[in-house]
Each structure stands twice: as C-alpha cells, then as structure tokens.
C-alpha cells in the first residue's frame, strides 16, 4: 500500500541522474559536475565559471535540447500509452502498436514531401491531424458494445499501419534526396539534431497533456468499470473519450513530428509503473511521465554510446527493449486471446 | 428485519405504517420497442422510497428493459419517466448519479485495482475532501462486511465478494443524496451461491427499510422475491399483469398464466406467502 512513498523519490532521482548523464555523455566527454554548472549557466544566464566556452556551446546547442526533447517526448508517449490502455480498456494499447504513430508519420511525410515550404509547425499540425484520424479509425474498428477486443484492436492497428506505411512508401518514391533523408530518419525515430523550436513545442505538449490527463484521472478509473457503469456514475463518457483521443493525438502527433516513430515507450512504461503502484491513474499518470522521460533519455544515451562515435536511431533501441517485452505480455495473455 | 421471530406479513405491516412513503419513480405510459418488436407496452408504475420492488417475469418479458430504461440505456418509444418529480431527460447527469445508482450484474475490471480503489470510484459524482472520502469508503466497506479485504486485489475475490465490493461502491455513490436514494439491481444474485444470495438481498432490504432507499431489483427466483421484496411487479410480454404485495401478486393462478408452469405449492407455517417449486 505504501510502496508509492519510496517510488516517487526513487524515480525522480533516476530522472535527474539520467538527465545529467545525457548532457555529459557524447563524443566530447564533459564531467557531470561541469555539465551541471553549464546547465545552471544556461538556465540563469549568469556565468558561474568552471565551464570552458566550447563545452558550454556543446551543451547549449546540442546536448541540452536533445536531453530536453528526449525527456518531453518520453513523458508524453508514456502518458499517452497509459491513457490509451485505459481508454481502450486494454493493456496492449500503445500509440506505436495500434498504428497511431504510423498515421501521424504519414501525415508528417505528406507535409515534408508535398509541401516542403510549409514550415516546421505545418509538419506538427499535419502529424497531429493524421494521428487524430488514425486514432478515431482504429477506435471505431475495434469497438463493440462490450468494449474493445484485443484481437480487433491489434488487427486494426496492423491494417492502419500498413496503409500508412504504403502511403509513406509512395511518398518516399516521390521524394527528393533531402526529403528522403528526413523520411528515413523519421521512420526509425531519432532525437539527434534536436532543434529548440521542437523542444519548446514538445514541452508545451507535455504541459497540456499532463495537466488534462491528470484532471481526467478519476474519470479514467471509473471508465475501467465499463462504459455503462461509468455513465451511471455521472460521467459524460462520449465527451471524455473524445477529449482523451484528441489529447493523445496532440501528444503523439507532436512527438512524431519532433522525433519520428519511437515505439514501445507507451507500452513498457505504464506496465512497469502498474507493477509497482497498481492501476490507479492518479498515481499511474505522473509516475509514467517521470519513468517515460528517464527511460527515453536512457535509450538515447544508449543510442549514442553503443556504436560511438557513430549513432543508432533511438527508435531502434526502444524497439530492441520493447519488442521482447511486448512478446512476454502476449505470452502472459495468450490464454485470454485465443 | 428479523423474520424468525416476527411473521412476514406482520413485519411488512409494521414497516409500512412506520414509513411515510414518497413516490420516487413514476413511469407514465412507457413504451419501448427494440427494432420492430414492442418490448414494453404502456407501463404505468409509481415506485416508492422505503420499499423493495421486485420485477418478475419469464425471459423476454421486459424486466431488464424496464430497468435499462430507468438508467437511460434505452430510448423510449413513448411515455415518460419522472425521477423525484423531474423528467429523467432533464436531470443533470452528475446530480442524477448522486441519487440513482445501478449495481451491474457482473463488473470485471481490466486492471488489478485494490478493493478500496474500486469503492473509491463511487466518489466520482460527489464533492468530498480526501479525508471525508476515505471515511466514507471505510464505512461502506464495513456495511458490506468487507473491511478486512480493503487492500486485496479485486480480481482475486470470489463472485460474492466482488458483488459486495460493487455494492459498496454504489452505496458510496448514493451517500450524499439529499433525496431518498434509488438503487437499481439487475439480477444481483445470479452469480452467487446460496448464502451470498441471501446476504446481498438481506442487505438490500435493510437499506430500504432502515435508510429509506427505493430499491428496484430484477429477480428470477420467485421465492426469494416474495421473501425479500415488499412489492412484486410481474411482467408478461411487456405488460404489467400483476402488481402488489407478494401474497397478493404472486398466486398459483398468476404463475400458471405468466410462466405456463404448474407450481408445487408448499405452505410454510407463519408465512403468508407459500414456497413455490
């Protein structure tokens, strides 16, 4: 019962340590203490010394935006995963697995290839809209009066992802060299080359999504009783579902626009948190955000370190960790699925 | 409540004279159609606080449909429903939830919530401080005799325990009602063993008699219905064919007419309603 008390400080400590590692590790080794000073310098704009100018530059321009982007996207994806699992009343829902990420990537790809002069925010908006449509389509396909079926949900996800994949393929065929590079990077998911405007957009998305999700935490709990039961508790179920779907689309859309498809964070993190504190969304959502941020930052460190001085796309790293996890979950649920 | 020392009709009479019974649910010319098939035809009923009303009838008679129309799960073809003198459709959802609650037949939860967290879901329509909420949860768990399972995982409970947890949740939901609370139950005993069935029904009956709840319950077991309900409403093909206290509403003639079955009637000494098999 009281296992939450130690979990909060533990996860927060892990988050801080991971963040500090993330700004320290890279081709230019900077010690954690120097990194810490550099971050303070940056945040306060007061030079407290002890940081060489080139180190400060690397931190300001490369490591800090990259770390912040990893934290924000990790926190958003983990919460979106937790909310989707509650919304679909299904522990296997994840933006990647049910095709929402692919849909959003298709939207982003349309914008990059067909409207290259549209600007950076056009990509985010287009990714959001496509993500929204995908979520609604998958939800419709998978819903029946008794809730959503796992089989239908996963199959709808496969179908929608295949369709989006075909669309992206077509766009790849049409794309010029510049757009092609962008597209390839996206489908793998990467936080390298994080730009400040995407960092800010992702942080805003994180703030909005966390705020609204946490306000809906009790309603999400009630929704797990079943839709009819939730209505009897005075919940406006249709309004709640629409709100949560739009918020997930915003979160996933902006994340995909910023980093491409990063899978499995939304699946793995809520499961780990549920194992530690149980399914109550009041605890699950904030703790998923913290763990998701730390885990994606850690995966990004891995992406930089494994083949240094070169880099892996972080989406590969999360898939390497997440896919086996997903298989284990499937095996555990096998008796229920057949 | 003590049937062993007081005969049932005497208990009912004593109860009826003690309680001022306000009408809480009014059904006026209620008709419901599912597809082309009329399921309920011109139902007129007034249901009162402080009473357990049992809806009886063979399969397909419209009992569950009647209950569903009370919780707005089904569209009416004609007629209207008033809850506490106000048309059901005009109620604010959350306000209605404070005085009308539904016990589901069986509620499964996707994730392993603990018992107190399930009961806590009943706080949703209420405005209580955290401490008040926790006290309420504790007192409702005590009322259904499940305090010892407070931190147990819901999926590990037996069917009867789950049903009682859900009952505690529903009672939590009704705890702040400023009018007599309305409790709707759809075959609450169908998944329970004999002892659990009586336990749940006894509790429900005491809510009506001691806390002035209006209880509407769909039941299949005629003997249970006549033992625990104050009033029986018997439906046949979407119409009310019999309505009144058990000994008047449920006669062998009614049973022959409604269920097309000839019951064996066993008179039990001291009981006004015979046992039927």
Short mmCIF file of N, CA and C in Angstrom, two decimals, chain A residues 59-144:
data_model
loop_
_atom_site.label_atom_id
_atom_site.label_comp_id
_atom_site.label_asym_id
_atom_site.label_seq_id
_atom_site.Cartn_x
_atom_site.Cartn_y
_atom_site.Cartn_z
N UNK A 59 26.89 22.07 -24.88
CA UNK A 59 25.72 21.82 -24.01
C UNK A 59 24.53 22.65 -24.46
N UNK A 60 24.75 23.94 -24.70
CA UNK A 60 23.64 24.82 -25.09
C UNK A 60 22.99 24.39 -26.39
N UNK A 61 23.85 24.09 -27.38
CA UNK A 61 23.32 23.90 -28.73
C UNK A 61 22.96 22.45 -29.05
N UNK A 62 23.61 21.51 -28.41
CA UNK A 62 23.40 20.12 -28.79
C UNK A 62 22.79 19.28 -27.68
N UNK A 63 23.52 19.19 -26.56
CA UNK A 63 23.12 18.21 -25.54
C UNK A 63 21.85 18.60 -24.83
N UNK A 64 21.72 19.88 -24.50
CA UNK A 64 20.57 20.28 -23.69
C UNK A 64 19.26 20.15 -24.47
N UNK A 65 19.19 20.68 -25.71
CA UNK A 65 17.94 20.48 -26.45
C UNK A 65 17.64 18.99 -26.66
N UNK A 66 18.69 18.23 -26.91
CA UNK A 66 18.49 16.80 -27.14
C UNK A 66 17.95 16.12 -25.89
N UNK A 67 18.53 16.44 -24.75
CA UNK A 67 18.08 15.84 -23.50
C UNK A 67 16.64 16.24 -23.18
N UNK A 68 16.37 17.55 -23.33
CA UNK A 68 15.02 18.02 -23.01
C UNK A 68 13.99 17.38 -23.94
N UNK A 69 14.36 17.24 -25.22
CA UNK A 69 13.43 16.63 -26.16
C UNK A 69 13.16 15.18 -25.78
N UNK A 70 14.22 14.46 -25.42
CA UNK A 70 14.05 13.06 -25.00
C UNK A 70 13.14 12.98 -23.78
N UNK A 71 13.35 13.87 -22.81
CA UNK A 71 12.55 13.85 -21.59
C UNK A 71 11.09 14.14 -21.91
N UNK A 72 10.87 15.21 -22.72
CA UNK A 72 9.49 15.62 -23.01
C UNK A 72 8.76 14.55 -23.80
N UNK A 73 9.40 14.05 -24.86
CA UNK A 73 8.74 13.05 -25.71
C UNK A 73 8.51 11.76 -24.93
N UNK A 74 9.50 11.37 -24.12
CA UNK A 74 9.33 10.16 -23.31
C UNK A 74 8.15 10.29 -22.36
N UNK A 75 8.04 11.44 -21.71
CA UNK A 75 6.95 11.67 -20.76
C UNK A 75 5.60 11.69 -21.48
N UNK A 76 5.56 12.32 -22.65
CA UNK A 76 4.30 12.40 -23.39
C UNK A 76 3.88 11.01 -23.88
N UNK A 77 4.81 10.29 -24.49
CA UNK A 77 4.46 8.98 -25.05
C UNK A 77 4.02 8.01 -23.95
N UNK A 78 4.70 8.05 -22.80
CA UNK A 78 4.35 7.13 -21.72
C UNK A 78 2.94 7.43 -21.21
N UNK A 79 2.62 8.71 -21.07
CA UNK A 79 1.28 9.05 -20.60
C UNK A 79 0.22 8.72 -21.64
N UNK A 80 0.53 8.99 -22.92
CA UNK A 80 -0.43 8.65 -23.96
C UNK A 80 -0.68 7.14 -23.98
N UNK A 81 0.38 6.36 -23.78
CA UNK A 81 0.21 4.91 -23.72
C UNK A 81 -0.70 4.52 -22.56
N UNK A 82 -0.44 5.09 -21.38
CA UNK A 82 -1.26 4.77 -20.20
C UNK A 82 -2.71 5.14 -20.45
N UNK A 83 -2.95 6.32 -21.03
CA UNK A 83 -4.32 6.76 -21.27
C UNK A 83 -5.00 5.88 -22.32
N UNK A 84 -4.27 5.52 -23.37
CA UNK A 84 -4.88 4.66 -24.40
C UNK A 84 -5.25 3.31 -23.82
N UNK A 85 -4.38 2.78 -22.95
CA UNK A 85 -4.70 1.49 -22.34
C UNK A 85 -5.96 1.59 -21.49
N UNK A 86 -6.13 2.72 -20.81
CA UNK A 86 -7.34 2.91 -20.03
C UNK A 86 -8.55 3.12 -20.92
N UNK A 87 -8.38 3.92 -21.93
CA UNK A 87 -9.47 4.27 -22.84
C UNK A 87 -9.97 3.05 -23.59
N UNK A 88 -9.04 2.23 -24.09
CA UNK A 88 -9.42 1.03 -24.82
C UNK A 88 -9.71 -0.12 -23.85
N UNK A 89 -9.53 0.11 -22.58
CA UNK A 89 -9.64 -0.92 -21.56
C UNK A 89 -8.86 -2.16 -21.98
N UNK A 90 -7.63 -1.94 -22.33
CA UNK A 90 -6.86 -2.99 -22.96
C UNK A 90 -5.37 -2.75 -22.71
N UNK A 91 -4.71 -3.69 -22.04
CA UNK A 91 -3.33 -3.43 -21.64
C UNK A 91 -2.33 -3.45 -22.80
N UNK A 92 -2.77 -3.80 -24.00
CA UNK A 92 -1.82 -3.87 -25.10
C UNK A 92 -1.87 -2.64 -26.00
N UNK A 93 -2.68 -1.66 -25.65
CA UNK A 93 -2.75 -0.46 -26.48
C UNK A 93 -1.47 0.34 -26.32
N UNK A 94 -0.97 0.86 -27.41
CA UNK A 94 0.23 1.70 -27.41
C UNK A 94 0.20 2.46 -28.72
N UNK A 95 0.57 3.75 -28.70
CA UNK A 95 0.47 4.53 -29.94
C UNK A 95 1.17 3.86 -31.12
N UNK A 96 2.29 3.19 -30.85
CA UNK A 96 3.00 2.53 -31.93
C UNK A 96 2.28 1.28 -32.41
N UNK A 97 1.87 0.45 -31.45
CA UNK A 97 1.30 -0.84 -31.81
C UNK A 97 -0.04 -0.69 -32.52
N UNK A 98 -0.87 0.25 -32.10
CA UNK A 98 -2.17 0.35 -32.74
C UNK A 98 -2.16 1.28 -33.95
N UNK A 99 -0.97 1.70 -34.40
CA UNK A 99 -0.89 2.37 -35.69
C UNK A 99 -1.00 3.88 -35.65
N UNK A 100 -1.19 4.46 -34.47
CA UNK A 100 -1.36 5.91 -34.41
C UNK A 100 -0.07 6.63 -34.80
N UNK A 101 1.06 6.09 -34.33
CA UNK A 101 2.34 6.70 -34.69
C UNK A 101 2.56 6.66 -36.20
N UNK A 102 2.23 5.52 -36.81
CA UNK A 102 2.40 5.40 -38.26
C UNK A 102 1.53 6.41 -38.98
N UNK A 103 0.28 6.54 -38.50
CA UNK A 103 -0.62 7.51 -39.12
C UNK A 103 -0.07 8.91 -39.03
N UNK A 104 0.43 9.26 -37.82
CA UNK A 104 1.00 10.59 -37.63
C UNK A 104 2.22 10.78 -38.52
N UNK A 105 3.03 9.72 -38.66
CA UNK A 105 4.23 9.82 -39.51
C UNK A 105 3.82 10.04 -40.97
N UNK A 106 2.74 9.38 -41.37
CA UNK A 106 2.23 9.58 -42.73
C UNK A 106 1.84 11.04 -42.93
N UNK A 107 1.14 11.59 -41.93
CA UNK A 107 0.75 13.00 -42.02
C UNK A 107 1.98 13.90 -42.13
N UNK A 108 2.99 13.61 -41.30
CA UNK A 108 4.22 14.41 -41.35
C UNK A 108 4.90 14.26 -42.71
N UNK A 109 4.92 13.01 -43.23
CA UNK A 109 5.59 12.76 -44.51
C UNK A 109 4.91 13.52 -45.64
N UNK A 110 3.57 13.55 -45.61
CA UNK A 110 2.84 14.31 -46.64
C UNK A 110 3.35 15.74 -46.66
N UNK A 111 3.46 16.29 -45.45
CA UNK A 111 3.86 17.69 -45.35
C UNK A 111 5.29 17.90 -45.85
N UNK A 112 6.19 16.99 -45.47
CA UNK A 112 7.60 17.16 -45.84
C UNK A 112 7.80 17.05 -47.34
N UNK A 113 7.15 16.04 -47.93
CA UNK A 113 7.41 15.77 -49.34
C UNK A 113 6.60 16.70 -50.24
N UNK A 114 5.34 16.86 -49.92
CA UNK A 114 4.47 17.60 -50.84
C UNK A 114 4.46 19.10 -50.58
N UNK A 115 4.66 19.50 -49.33
CA UNK A 115 4.64 20.94 -49.01
C UNK A 115 5.90 21.33 -48.28
N UNK A 116 7.06 21.18 -48.92
CA UNK A 116 8.32 21.43 -48.19
C UNK A 116 8.44 22.87 -47.70
N UNK A 117 7.73 23.80 -48.32
CA UNK A 117 7.86 25.19 -47.89
C UNK A 117 6.88 25.53 -46.77
N UNK A 118 6.15 24.52 -46.27
CA UNK A 118 5.11 24.78 -45.26
C UNK A 118 5.63 25.20 -43.90
N UNK A 119 6.91 24.95 -43.65
CA UNK A 119 7.47 25.35 -42.36
C UNK A 119 7.36 24.23 -41.34
N UNK A 120 8.06 24.42 -40.21
CA UNK A 120 8.18 23.35 -39.23
C UNK A 120 6.87 23.04 -38.52
N UNK A 121 6.09 24.08 -38.25
CA UNK A 121 4.87 23.82 -37.49
C UNK A 121 3.83 23.11 -38.34
N UNK A 122 3.89 23.32 -39.67
CA UNK A 122 2.96 22.62 -40.56
C UNK A 122 3.14 21.11 -40.41
N UNK A 123 4.40 20.66 -40.24
CA UNK A 123 4.66 19.24 -40.07
C UNK A 123 3.97 18.73 -38.80
N UNK A 124 4.10 19.50 -37.72
CA UNK A 124 3.50 19.08 -36.45
C UNK A 124 1.98 19.02 -36.56
N UNK A 125 1.40 20.05 -37.20
CA UNK A 125 -0.06 20.09 -37.31
C UNK A 125 -0.55 18.94 -38.17
N UNK A 126 0.14 18.71 -39.27
CA UNK A 126 -0.26 17.64 -40.16
C UNK A 126 -0.12 16.27 -39.47
N UNK A 127 0.94 16.10 -38.67
CA UNK A 127 1.12 14.85 -37.93
C UNK A 127 0.00 14.68 -36.90
N UNK A 128 -0.37 15.77 -36.25
CA UNK A 128 -1.45 15.71 -35.26
C UNK A 128 -2.77 15.30 -35.92
N UNK A 129 -3.11 15.95 -37.05
CA UNK A 129 -4.38 15.66 -37.71
C UNK A 129 -4.44 14.20 -38.18
N UNK A 130 -3.33 13.76 -38.78
CA UNK A 130 -3.30 12.37 -39.24
C UNK A 130 -3.38 11.40 -38.06
N UNK A 131 -2.71 11.76 -36.97
CA UNK A 131 -2.78 10.91 -35.77
C UNK A 131 -4.19 10.84 -35.22
N UNK A 132 -4.89 11.98 -35.25
CA UNK A 132 -6.27 12.03 -34.76
C UNK A 132 -7.17 11.13 -35.60
N UNK A 133 -7.07 11.27 -36.92
CA UNK A 133 -7.90 10.45 -37.81
C UNK A 133 -7.60 8.96 -37.57
N UNK A 134 -6.31 8.63 -37.47
CA UNK A 134 -5.94 7.23 -37.25
C UNK A 134 -6.53 6.70 -35.95
N UNK A 135 -6.42 7.49 -34.87
CA UNK A 135 -6.94 7.02 -33.58
C UNK A 135 -8.44 6.76 -33.69
N UNK A 136 -9.16 7.70 -34.32
CA UNK A 136 -10.60 7.54 -34.43
C UNK A 136 -10.95 6.30 -35.26
N UNK A 137 -10.22 6.11 -36.36
CA UNK A 137 -10.50 4.95 -37.22
C UNK A 137 -10.25 3.65 -36.46
N UNK A 138 -9.08 3.57 -35.79
CA UNK A 138 -8.75 2.34 -35.06
C UNK A 138 -9.77 2.10 -33.95
N UNK A 139 -10.16 3.18 -33.27
CA UNK A 139 -11.12 3.04 -32.18
C UNK A 139 -12.44 2.49 -32.69
N UNK A 140 -12.92 3.07 -33.81
CA UNK A 140 -14.17 2.61 -34.42
C UNK A 140 -14.10 1.14 -34.83
N UNK A 141 -12.99 0.81 -35.48
CA UNK A 141 -12.85 -0.57 -35.97
C UNK A 141 -12.83 -1.56 -34.82
N UNK A 142 -12.22 -1.16 -33.70
CA UNK A 142 -12.00 -2.12 -32.62
C UNK A 142 -13.13 -2.14 -31.59
N UNK A 143 -14.05 -1.16 -31.66
CA UNK A 143 -15.07 -1.06 -30.62
C UNK A 143 -16.25 -1.97 -30.90
N UNK A 144 -16.75 -2.52 -29.83
CA UNK A 144 -18.03 -3.21 -29.88
C UNK A 144 -18.74 -2.81 -28.59
#
